[in-house]
Every structure is written in structure tokens, then in C-alpha cells.
Short mmCIF file of C-alpha atoms and ligand atoms in Angstrom, two decimals:
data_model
loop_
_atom_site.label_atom_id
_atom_site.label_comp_id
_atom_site.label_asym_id
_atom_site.label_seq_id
_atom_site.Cartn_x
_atom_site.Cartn_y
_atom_site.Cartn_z
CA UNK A 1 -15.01 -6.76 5.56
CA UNK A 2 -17.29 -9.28 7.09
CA UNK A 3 -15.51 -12.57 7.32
CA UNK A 4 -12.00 -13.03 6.46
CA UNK A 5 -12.55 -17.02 5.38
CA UNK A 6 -16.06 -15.76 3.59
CA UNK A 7 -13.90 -12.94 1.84
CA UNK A 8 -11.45 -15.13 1.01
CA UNK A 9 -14.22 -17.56 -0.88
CA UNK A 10 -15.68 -14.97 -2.33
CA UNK A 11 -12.96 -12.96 -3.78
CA UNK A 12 -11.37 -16.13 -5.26
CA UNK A 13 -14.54 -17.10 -7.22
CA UNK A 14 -15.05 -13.73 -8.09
CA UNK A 15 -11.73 -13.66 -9.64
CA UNK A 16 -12.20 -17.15 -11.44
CA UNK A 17 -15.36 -15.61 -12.92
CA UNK A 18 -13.95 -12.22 -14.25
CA UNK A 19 -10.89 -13.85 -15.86
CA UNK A 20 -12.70 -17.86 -17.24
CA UNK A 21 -10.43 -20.09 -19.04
CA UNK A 22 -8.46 -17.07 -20.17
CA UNK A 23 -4.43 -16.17 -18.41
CA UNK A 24 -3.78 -13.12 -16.39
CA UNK A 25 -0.50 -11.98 -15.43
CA UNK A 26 -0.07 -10.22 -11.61
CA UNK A 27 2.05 -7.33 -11.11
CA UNK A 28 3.89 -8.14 -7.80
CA UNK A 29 5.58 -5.03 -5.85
CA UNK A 30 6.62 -7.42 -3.06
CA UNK A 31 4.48 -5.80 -0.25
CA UNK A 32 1.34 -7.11 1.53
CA UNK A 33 -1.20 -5.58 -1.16
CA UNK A 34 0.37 -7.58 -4.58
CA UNK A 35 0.96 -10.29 -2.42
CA UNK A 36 -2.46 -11.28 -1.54
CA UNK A 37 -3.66 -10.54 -4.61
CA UNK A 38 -1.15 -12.79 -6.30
CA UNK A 39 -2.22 -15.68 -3.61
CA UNK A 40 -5.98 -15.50 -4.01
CA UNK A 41 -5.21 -15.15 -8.24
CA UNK A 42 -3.14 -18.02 -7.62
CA UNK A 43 -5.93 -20.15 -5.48
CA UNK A 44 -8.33 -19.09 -8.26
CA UNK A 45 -6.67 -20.01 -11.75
CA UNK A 46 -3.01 -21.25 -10.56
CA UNK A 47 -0.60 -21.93 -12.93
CA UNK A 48 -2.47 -19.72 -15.59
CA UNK A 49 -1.64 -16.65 -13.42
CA UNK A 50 2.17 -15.52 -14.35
CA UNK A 51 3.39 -13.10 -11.15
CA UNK A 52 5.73 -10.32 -12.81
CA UNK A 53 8.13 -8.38 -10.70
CA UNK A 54 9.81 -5.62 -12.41
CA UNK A 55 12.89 -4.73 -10.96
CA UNK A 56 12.57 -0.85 -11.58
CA UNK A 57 15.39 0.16 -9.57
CA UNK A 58 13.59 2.43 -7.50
CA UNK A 59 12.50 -0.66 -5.11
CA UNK A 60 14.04 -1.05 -1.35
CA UNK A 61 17.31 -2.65 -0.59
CA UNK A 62 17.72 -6.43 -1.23
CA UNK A 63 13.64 -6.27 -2.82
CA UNK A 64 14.54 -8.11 -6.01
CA UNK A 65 16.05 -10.92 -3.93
CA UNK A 66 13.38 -11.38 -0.84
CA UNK A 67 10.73 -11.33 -3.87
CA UNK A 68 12.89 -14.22 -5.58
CA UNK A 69 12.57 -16.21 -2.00
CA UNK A 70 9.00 -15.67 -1.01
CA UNK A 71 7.46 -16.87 -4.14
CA UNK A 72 9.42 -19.60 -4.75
CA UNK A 73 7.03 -21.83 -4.95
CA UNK A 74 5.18 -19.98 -8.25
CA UNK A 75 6.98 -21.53 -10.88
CA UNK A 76 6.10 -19.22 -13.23
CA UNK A 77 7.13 -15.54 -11.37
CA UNK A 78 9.20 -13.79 -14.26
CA UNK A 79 11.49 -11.20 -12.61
CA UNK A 80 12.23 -8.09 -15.43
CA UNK A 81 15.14 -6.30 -15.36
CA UNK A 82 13.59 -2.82 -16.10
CA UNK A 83 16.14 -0.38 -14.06
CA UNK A 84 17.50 1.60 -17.01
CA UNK A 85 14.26 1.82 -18.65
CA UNK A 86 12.95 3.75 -15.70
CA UNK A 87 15.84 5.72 -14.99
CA UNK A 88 15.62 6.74 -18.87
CA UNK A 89 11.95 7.55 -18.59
CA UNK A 90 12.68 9.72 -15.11
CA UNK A 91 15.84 11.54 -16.54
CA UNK A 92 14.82 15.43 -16.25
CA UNK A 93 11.41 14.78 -15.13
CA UNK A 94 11.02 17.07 -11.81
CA UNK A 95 7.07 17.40 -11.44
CA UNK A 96 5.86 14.95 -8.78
CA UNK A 97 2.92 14.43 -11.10
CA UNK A 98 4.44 13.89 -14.16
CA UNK A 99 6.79 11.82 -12.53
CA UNK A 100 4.04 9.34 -11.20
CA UNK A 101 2.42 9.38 -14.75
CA UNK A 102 6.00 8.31 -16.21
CA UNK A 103 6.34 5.36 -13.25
CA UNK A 104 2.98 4.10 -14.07
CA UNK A 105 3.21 4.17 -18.56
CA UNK A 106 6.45 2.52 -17.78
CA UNK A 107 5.35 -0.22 -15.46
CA UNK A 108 2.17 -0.68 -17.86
CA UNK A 109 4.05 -1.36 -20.85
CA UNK A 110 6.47 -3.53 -19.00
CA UNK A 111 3.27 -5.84 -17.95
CA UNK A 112 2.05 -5.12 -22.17
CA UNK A 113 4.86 -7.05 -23.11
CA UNK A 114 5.31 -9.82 -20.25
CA UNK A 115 1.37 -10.12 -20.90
CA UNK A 116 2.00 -11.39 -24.68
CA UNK A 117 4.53 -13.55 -23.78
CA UNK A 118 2.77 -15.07 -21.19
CA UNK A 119 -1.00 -14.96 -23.39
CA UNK A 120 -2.27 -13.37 -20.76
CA UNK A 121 -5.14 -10.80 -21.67
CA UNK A 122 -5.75 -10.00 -17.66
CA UNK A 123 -3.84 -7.79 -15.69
CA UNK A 124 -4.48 -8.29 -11.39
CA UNK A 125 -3.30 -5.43 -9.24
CA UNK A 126 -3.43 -4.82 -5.66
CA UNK A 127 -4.82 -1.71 -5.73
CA UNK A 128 -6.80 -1.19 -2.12
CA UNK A 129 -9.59 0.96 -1.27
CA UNK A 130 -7.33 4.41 -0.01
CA UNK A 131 -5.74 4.16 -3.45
CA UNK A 132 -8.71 4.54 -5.41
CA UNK A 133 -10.60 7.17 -2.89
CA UNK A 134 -6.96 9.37 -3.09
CA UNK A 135 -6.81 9.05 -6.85
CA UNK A 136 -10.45 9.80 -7.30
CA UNK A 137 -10.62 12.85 -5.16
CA UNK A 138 -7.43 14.18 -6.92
CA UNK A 139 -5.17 13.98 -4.47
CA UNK A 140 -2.59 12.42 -6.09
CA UNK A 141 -2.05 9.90 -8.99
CA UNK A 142 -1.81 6.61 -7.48
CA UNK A 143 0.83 4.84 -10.05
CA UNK A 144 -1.80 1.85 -10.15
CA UNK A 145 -4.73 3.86 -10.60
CA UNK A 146 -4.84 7.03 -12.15
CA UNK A 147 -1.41 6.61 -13.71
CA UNK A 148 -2.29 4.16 -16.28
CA UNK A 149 -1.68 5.44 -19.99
CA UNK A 150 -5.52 5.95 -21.68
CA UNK A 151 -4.91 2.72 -24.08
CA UNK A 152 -4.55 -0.28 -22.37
CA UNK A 153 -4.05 -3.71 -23.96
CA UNK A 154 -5.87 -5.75 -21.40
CA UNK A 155 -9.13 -7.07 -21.52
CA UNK A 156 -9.69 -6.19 -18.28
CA UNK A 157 -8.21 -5.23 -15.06
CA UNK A 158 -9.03 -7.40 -11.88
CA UNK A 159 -8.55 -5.62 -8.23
CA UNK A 160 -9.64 -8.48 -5.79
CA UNK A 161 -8.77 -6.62 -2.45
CA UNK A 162 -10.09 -3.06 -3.96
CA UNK A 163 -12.35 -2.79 -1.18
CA UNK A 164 -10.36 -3.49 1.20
CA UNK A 165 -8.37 -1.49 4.13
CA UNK A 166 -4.84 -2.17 5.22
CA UNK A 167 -5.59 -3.85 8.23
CA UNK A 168 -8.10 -6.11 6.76
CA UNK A 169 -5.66 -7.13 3.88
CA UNK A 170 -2.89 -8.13 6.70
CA UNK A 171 -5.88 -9.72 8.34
CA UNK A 172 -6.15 -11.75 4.93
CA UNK A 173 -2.66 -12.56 4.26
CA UNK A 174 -2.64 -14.10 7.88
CA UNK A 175 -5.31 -15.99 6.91
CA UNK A 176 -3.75 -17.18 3.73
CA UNK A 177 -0.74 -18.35 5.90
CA UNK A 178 1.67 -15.85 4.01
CA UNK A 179 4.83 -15.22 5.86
CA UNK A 180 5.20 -12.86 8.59
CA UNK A 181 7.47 -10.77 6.15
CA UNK A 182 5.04 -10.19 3.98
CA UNK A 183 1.48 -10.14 5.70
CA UNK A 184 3.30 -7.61 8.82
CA UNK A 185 5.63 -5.51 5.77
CA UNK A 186 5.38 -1.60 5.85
CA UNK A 187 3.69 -0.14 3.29
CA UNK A 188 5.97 1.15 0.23
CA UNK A 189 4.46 2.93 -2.54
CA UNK A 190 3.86 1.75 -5.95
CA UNK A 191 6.27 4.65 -7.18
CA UNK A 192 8.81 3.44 -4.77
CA UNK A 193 11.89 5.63 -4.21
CA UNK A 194 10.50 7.88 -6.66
CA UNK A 195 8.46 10.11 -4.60
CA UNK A 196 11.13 9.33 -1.38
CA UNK A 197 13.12 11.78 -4.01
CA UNK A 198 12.57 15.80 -4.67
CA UNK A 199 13.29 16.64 -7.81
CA UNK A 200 15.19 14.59 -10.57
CA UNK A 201 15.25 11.04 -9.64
CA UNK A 202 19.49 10.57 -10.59
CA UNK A 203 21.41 7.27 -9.46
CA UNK A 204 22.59 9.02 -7.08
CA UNK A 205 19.91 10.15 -4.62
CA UNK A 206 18.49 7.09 -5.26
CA UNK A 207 21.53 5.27 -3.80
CA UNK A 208 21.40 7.72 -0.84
CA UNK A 209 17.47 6.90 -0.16
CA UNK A 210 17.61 3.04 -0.80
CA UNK A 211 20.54 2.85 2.19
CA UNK A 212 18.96 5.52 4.53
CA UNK A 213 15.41 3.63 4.43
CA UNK A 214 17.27 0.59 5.27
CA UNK A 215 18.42 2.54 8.15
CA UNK A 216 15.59 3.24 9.20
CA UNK A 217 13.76 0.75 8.96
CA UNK A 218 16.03 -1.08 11.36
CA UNK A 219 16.21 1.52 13.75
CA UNK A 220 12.34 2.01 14.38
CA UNK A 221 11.52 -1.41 14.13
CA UNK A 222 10.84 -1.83 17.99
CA UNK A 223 8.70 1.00 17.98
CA UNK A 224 5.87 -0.54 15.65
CA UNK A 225 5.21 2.69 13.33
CA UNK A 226 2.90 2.42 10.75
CA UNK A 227 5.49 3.45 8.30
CA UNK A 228 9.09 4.89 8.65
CA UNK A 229 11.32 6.00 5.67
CA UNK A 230 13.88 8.53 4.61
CA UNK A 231 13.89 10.52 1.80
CA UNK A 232 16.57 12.77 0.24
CA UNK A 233 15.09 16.23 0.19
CA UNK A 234 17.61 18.70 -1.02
CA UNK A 235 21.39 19.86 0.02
CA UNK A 236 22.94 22.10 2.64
CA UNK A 237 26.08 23.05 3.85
CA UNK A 238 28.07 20.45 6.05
CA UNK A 239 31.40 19.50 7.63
CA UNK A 240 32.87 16.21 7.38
CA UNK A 241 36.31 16.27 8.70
CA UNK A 242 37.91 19.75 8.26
CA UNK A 243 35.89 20.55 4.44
CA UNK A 244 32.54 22.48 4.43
CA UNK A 245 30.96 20.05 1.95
CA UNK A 246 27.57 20.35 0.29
CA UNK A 247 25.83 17.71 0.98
CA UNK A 248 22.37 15.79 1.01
CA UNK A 249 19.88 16.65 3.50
CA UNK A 250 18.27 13.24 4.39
CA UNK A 251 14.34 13.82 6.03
CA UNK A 252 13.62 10.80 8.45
CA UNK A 253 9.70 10.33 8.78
CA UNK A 254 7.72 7.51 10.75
CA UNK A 255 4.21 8.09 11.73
CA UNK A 256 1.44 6.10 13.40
CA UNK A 257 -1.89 5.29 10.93
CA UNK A 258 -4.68 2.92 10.77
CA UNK A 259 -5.35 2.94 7.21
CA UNK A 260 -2.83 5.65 5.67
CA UNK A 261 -5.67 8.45 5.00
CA UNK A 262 -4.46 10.14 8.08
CA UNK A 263 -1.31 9.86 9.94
CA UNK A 264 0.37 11.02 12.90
CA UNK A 265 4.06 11.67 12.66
CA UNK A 266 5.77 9.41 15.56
CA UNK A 267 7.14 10.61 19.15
CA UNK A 268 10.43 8.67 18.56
CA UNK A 269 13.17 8.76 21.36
CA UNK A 270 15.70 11.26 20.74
CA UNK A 271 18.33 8.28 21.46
CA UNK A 272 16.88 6.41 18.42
CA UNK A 273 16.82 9.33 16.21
CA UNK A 274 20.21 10.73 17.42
CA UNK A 275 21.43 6.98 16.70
CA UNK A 276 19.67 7.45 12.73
CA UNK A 277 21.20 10.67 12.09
CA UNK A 278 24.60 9.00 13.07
CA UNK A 279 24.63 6.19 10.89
CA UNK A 280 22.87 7.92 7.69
CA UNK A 281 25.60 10.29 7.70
CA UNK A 282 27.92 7.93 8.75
CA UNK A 283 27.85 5.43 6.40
CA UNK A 284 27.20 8.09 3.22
CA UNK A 285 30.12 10.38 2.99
CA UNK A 286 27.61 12.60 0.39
CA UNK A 287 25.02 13.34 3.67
CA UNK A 288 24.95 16.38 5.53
CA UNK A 289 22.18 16.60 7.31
CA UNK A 290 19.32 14.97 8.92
CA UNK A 291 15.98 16.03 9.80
CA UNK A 292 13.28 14.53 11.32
CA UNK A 293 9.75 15.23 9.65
CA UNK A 294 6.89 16.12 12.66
CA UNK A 295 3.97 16.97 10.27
CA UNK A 296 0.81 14.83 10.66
CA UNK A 297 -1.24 13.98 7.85
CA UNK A 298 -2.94 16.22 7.00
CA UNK A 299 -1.26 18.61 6.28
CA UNK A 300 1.61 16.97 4.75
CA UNK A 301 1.02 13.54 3.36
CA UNK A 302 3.10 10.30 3.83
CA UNK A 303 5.40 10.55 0.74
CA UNK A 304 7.18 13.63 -0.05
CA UNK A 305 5.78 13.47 -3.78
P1 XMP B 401 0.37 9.51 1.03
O1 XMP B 401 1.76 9.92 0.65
O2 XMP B 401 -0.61 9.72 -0.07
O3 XMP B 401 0.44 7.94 1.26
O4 XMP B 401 -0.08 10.10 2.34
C1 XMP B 401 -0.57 7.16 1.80
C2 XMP B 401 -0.12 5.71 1.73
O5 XMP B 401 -0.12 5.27 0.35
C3 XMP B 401 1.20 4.92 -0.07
N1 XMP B 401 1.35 5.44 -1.43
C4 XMP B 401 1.20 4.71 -2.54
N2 XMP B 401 0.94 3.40 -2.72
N3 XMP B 401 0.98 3.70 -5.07
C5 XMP B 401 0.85 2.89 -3.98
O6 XMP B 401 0.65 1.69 -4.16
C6 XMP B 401 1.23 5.03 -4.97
O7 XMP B 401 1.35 5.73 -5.97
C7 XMP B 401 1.35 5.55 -3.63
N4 XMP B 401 1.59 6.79 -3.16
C8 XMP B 401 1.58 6.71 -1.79
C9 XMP B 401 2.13 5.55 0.95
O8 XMP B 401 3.37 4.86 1.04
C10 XMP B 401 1.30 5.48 2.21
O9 XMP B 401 1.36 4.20 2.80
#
């Protein structure tokens, strides 16, 4: 990117030219990449852009609400209450693959519908330039790229910050004054909890990975990573009082990355891991263990799916 004020110009026209006098809804995920693109949509063709949130219950904790604060001030953001939809669509579905493939028919149709009601026959995404290299060499289906169903009911699809590199889109929300919540916010994948999940995506394990992010997220956030999750990998034998129990094993993973094509898995005090482990299995009776995940990428990648 050359300029971030010249970008900024340019991408907004751009966007003003692709979608005319016509609406366009924008799917919002809450994290820096929707968020820009909703704010230069917004600069370009304001109140005929409706932001759409669906609420797919695999987002982080207290998502639904921070998205409900931070765009207050578009009148027109519809929030969709799509949890059981998704659950329904993920019930028995174990292939990482298939499961992206279900995440992104489901959001599609979601933004079919909201796109009717709101007349809109343009769909902006924040899809950014790692997404559409990963997705075209096959590594894996981004949910916003090559998850979307072969039939779409848009007239077109508009990616202003496709180009673009993680940095550089911070770099943009800074520049478009967004708060520091959202322009400094860790990545979290379009999927969300989904692929934090092995396996079945159940109520359950979902309820496990939504707290133990949350965890620790707070826990690393003096050490800067990149990115830092958990994700609910399997179950092992435990003791919690005087029972063996059978219980979730809980993989902790933060890792240092410019731009998320390669990452390094972060040297994290043994205090501030010890201090993880204790309240993840702490505060969920149903944990029994807790790793910590030292695999750069490559080999492994970010997400576990
Ligand atoms: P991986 O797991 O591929 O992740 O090493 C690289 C970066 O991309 C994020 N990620 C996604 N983002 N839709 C997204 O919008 C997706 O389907 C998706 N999968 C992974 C991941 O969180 C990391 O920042």
C-alpha cells in the first residue's frame, strides 16, 4: 500500500463506482477486516449500505454486544439471531472442510435474505489479501472465499481492502479514527469457534472454547502476540477432587506473525501459562487438561481446522 489517505480515496470511489445508485449490505464479523470495510462502504454510499452481524453462536464472548456498541452510530446495522441455524447446519459434521463449506452456505444465505429485505443487490466483505492467496493455493477454504455456495444472488461482490495486509488494514482503521478496540483487535476467523473445535461442533465444547479464549486473551494481553486462543482438542483422563474424570483437553496457542502466512508460536512465561492452565480448569469443572501448542507455522497452521 502506498499512501494510507490516497488508499483511503481511492478505495472509497472505487467502491461508489462498483456498487452506483444501487444498496449493498456489509457482512460485519466485528474484527478489524469487516470493520474497515464497513467504514469506507459507509464513507462511499452511507445510509444505502445496511451492516449485518449474524450472531452465529460460534463468535467470542460478549461479541454480539461490543458489535451493538461500536457501530452505534449506523442506524441501519441489523443484528440476526442465527445461533440455532448454525448449530443445526454443524450437527454431525466432523470434516474441517466440510465444516467450513457449511459455515460459509449458512452465513451466505443469512446475507440472501437480509439482502432482500434491505434491496440490496451488493454484498461487501472484508476479505484481505492472505485469505484469497490461502484459498487459492488450496490450503484451506477461507469461509469468505472459497466457501461460498456456486449460486449466489448478488450482483456482485465488493472486497475494498482485498489487497491489503494486516498491518496495512490496522494502519487504515487508524486512519479512519476507528476505536482502538477495533483497529488493534486480534484476528478471529471468519469460521469463528468452529475450527477452535476438533470434531463435532456441540454446545458444549463450544461453551468450553468461548470461556477459555476469554482466558486467554486476558492473560497474554501484556505480551503483544499476534494472536492467542484456546481450543478444545479432545479428552483425557483427569482428577478433580478425589474422581478420575474424563475431561476436555484445552490447547492454549499464541504466536508472533506479521501478516498470518507464517507464524511463530510464542515464548510465554511459564508463570503466565501456569496462571492459564489454572483458571481454564478452574473455572470449567468439564477441563482436564491443558496444553500449550509450540508448533510454528508452518508446519501447523494458526487454527486447529
Ligand atoms: P491459519 O489457521 O490458516 O490462519 O494459519 C491464518 C490467519 O487467518 C485466520 N483465519 C481465517 N480468517 N476466515 C477468516 O476470515 C477463515 O476461514 C479463516 N481461517 C483462518 C486465522 O485466525 C489467522 O489469523
Amino acid at each position: 500500500m502506498v499512501d494510507v489517505d490516497e488508499f483511503i480515496t481511492e478505495a472509497t470511489a472505487e467502491i461508489e463506482s462498483e456498487i452506483g445508485e444501487e444498496n449493498a449490505i456489509i457482512a460485519l464479523s466485528g474484527g478489524v477486516d469487516s470493520s474497515v470495510a464497513a467504514a469506507l462502504a459507509y464513507r462511499a454510499i452511507g445510509d444505502r449500505l445496511t451492516p449485518v452481524y449474524v450472531d452465529t453462536g460460534l463468535m467470542r464472548k460478549g461479541e454480539t454486544e461490543a458489535i451493538r456498541e461500536t457501530f452505534d452510530f449506523m442506524d441501519s446495522l441489523r443484528v440476526v439471531d442465527a445461533q440455532d441455524r448454525f448449530l443445526d447446519a454443524l450437527e454431525g459434521v466432523t470434516d474441517p472442510e466440510e465444516k467450513r463449506h457449511a459455515i460459509g452456505e449458512g452465513f451466505i444465505r443469512e446475507f440472501e435474505r437480509e439482502a432482500r429485505e434491505a434491496d440490496a443487490d451488493y454484498l461487501v466483505q472484508g476479505t484481505i489479501y492472505p485469505d484469497r492467496i490461502e484459498s487459492e493455493g488450496n490450503i484451506k477454504s477461507h469461509h469468505n472465499v472459497g466457501g461460498l455456495p456456486e449460486v449466489i444472488d448478488f450482483e456482485g461482490i465488493v472486497e475494498p481492502v482485498r489487497d491489503l495486509y494486516k498491518d496495512e488494514v490496522r494502519e487504515v482503521a487508524r486512519a479512519l479514527d476507528l476505536e482502538e478496540v477495533v483497529s488493534e483487535r486480534m484476528p478471529f476467523p471468519g469460521p469463528g469457534l468452529a475450527v477452535r473445535i476438533l470434531g463435532e461442533v456441540t454446545e458444549e465444547k463450544l461453551t468450553v472454547a468461548r470461556e477459555a479464549c476469554h482466558i486467554v486473551e486476558e492473560e497474554v494481553a501484556d505480551h503483544d502476540p499476534w494472536q492467542a486462543f484456546a481450543a478444545v482438542i479432545g479428552k483425557a483422563t483427569g482428577v478433580k477432587g478425589d474422581n478420575r474424570v474424563h475431561g476436555w483437553v484445552v490447547a492454549v496457542r499464541s504466536v508472533e506473525s506479521r501478516d498470518g502466512m507464517t507464524a511463530r508460536a510464542q515464548d510465554l512465561p511459564w508463570e503466565t501459562l501456569q496462571r492459564i492452565q489454572s483458571r481454564i480448569t478452574g473455572e470449567n469443572d468439564d477441563v482436564a487438561r491443558v496444553v500449550y501448542d509450540v508448533t510454528h507455522k508452518p508446519p501447523a497452521t494458526i487454527e486447529y481446522e
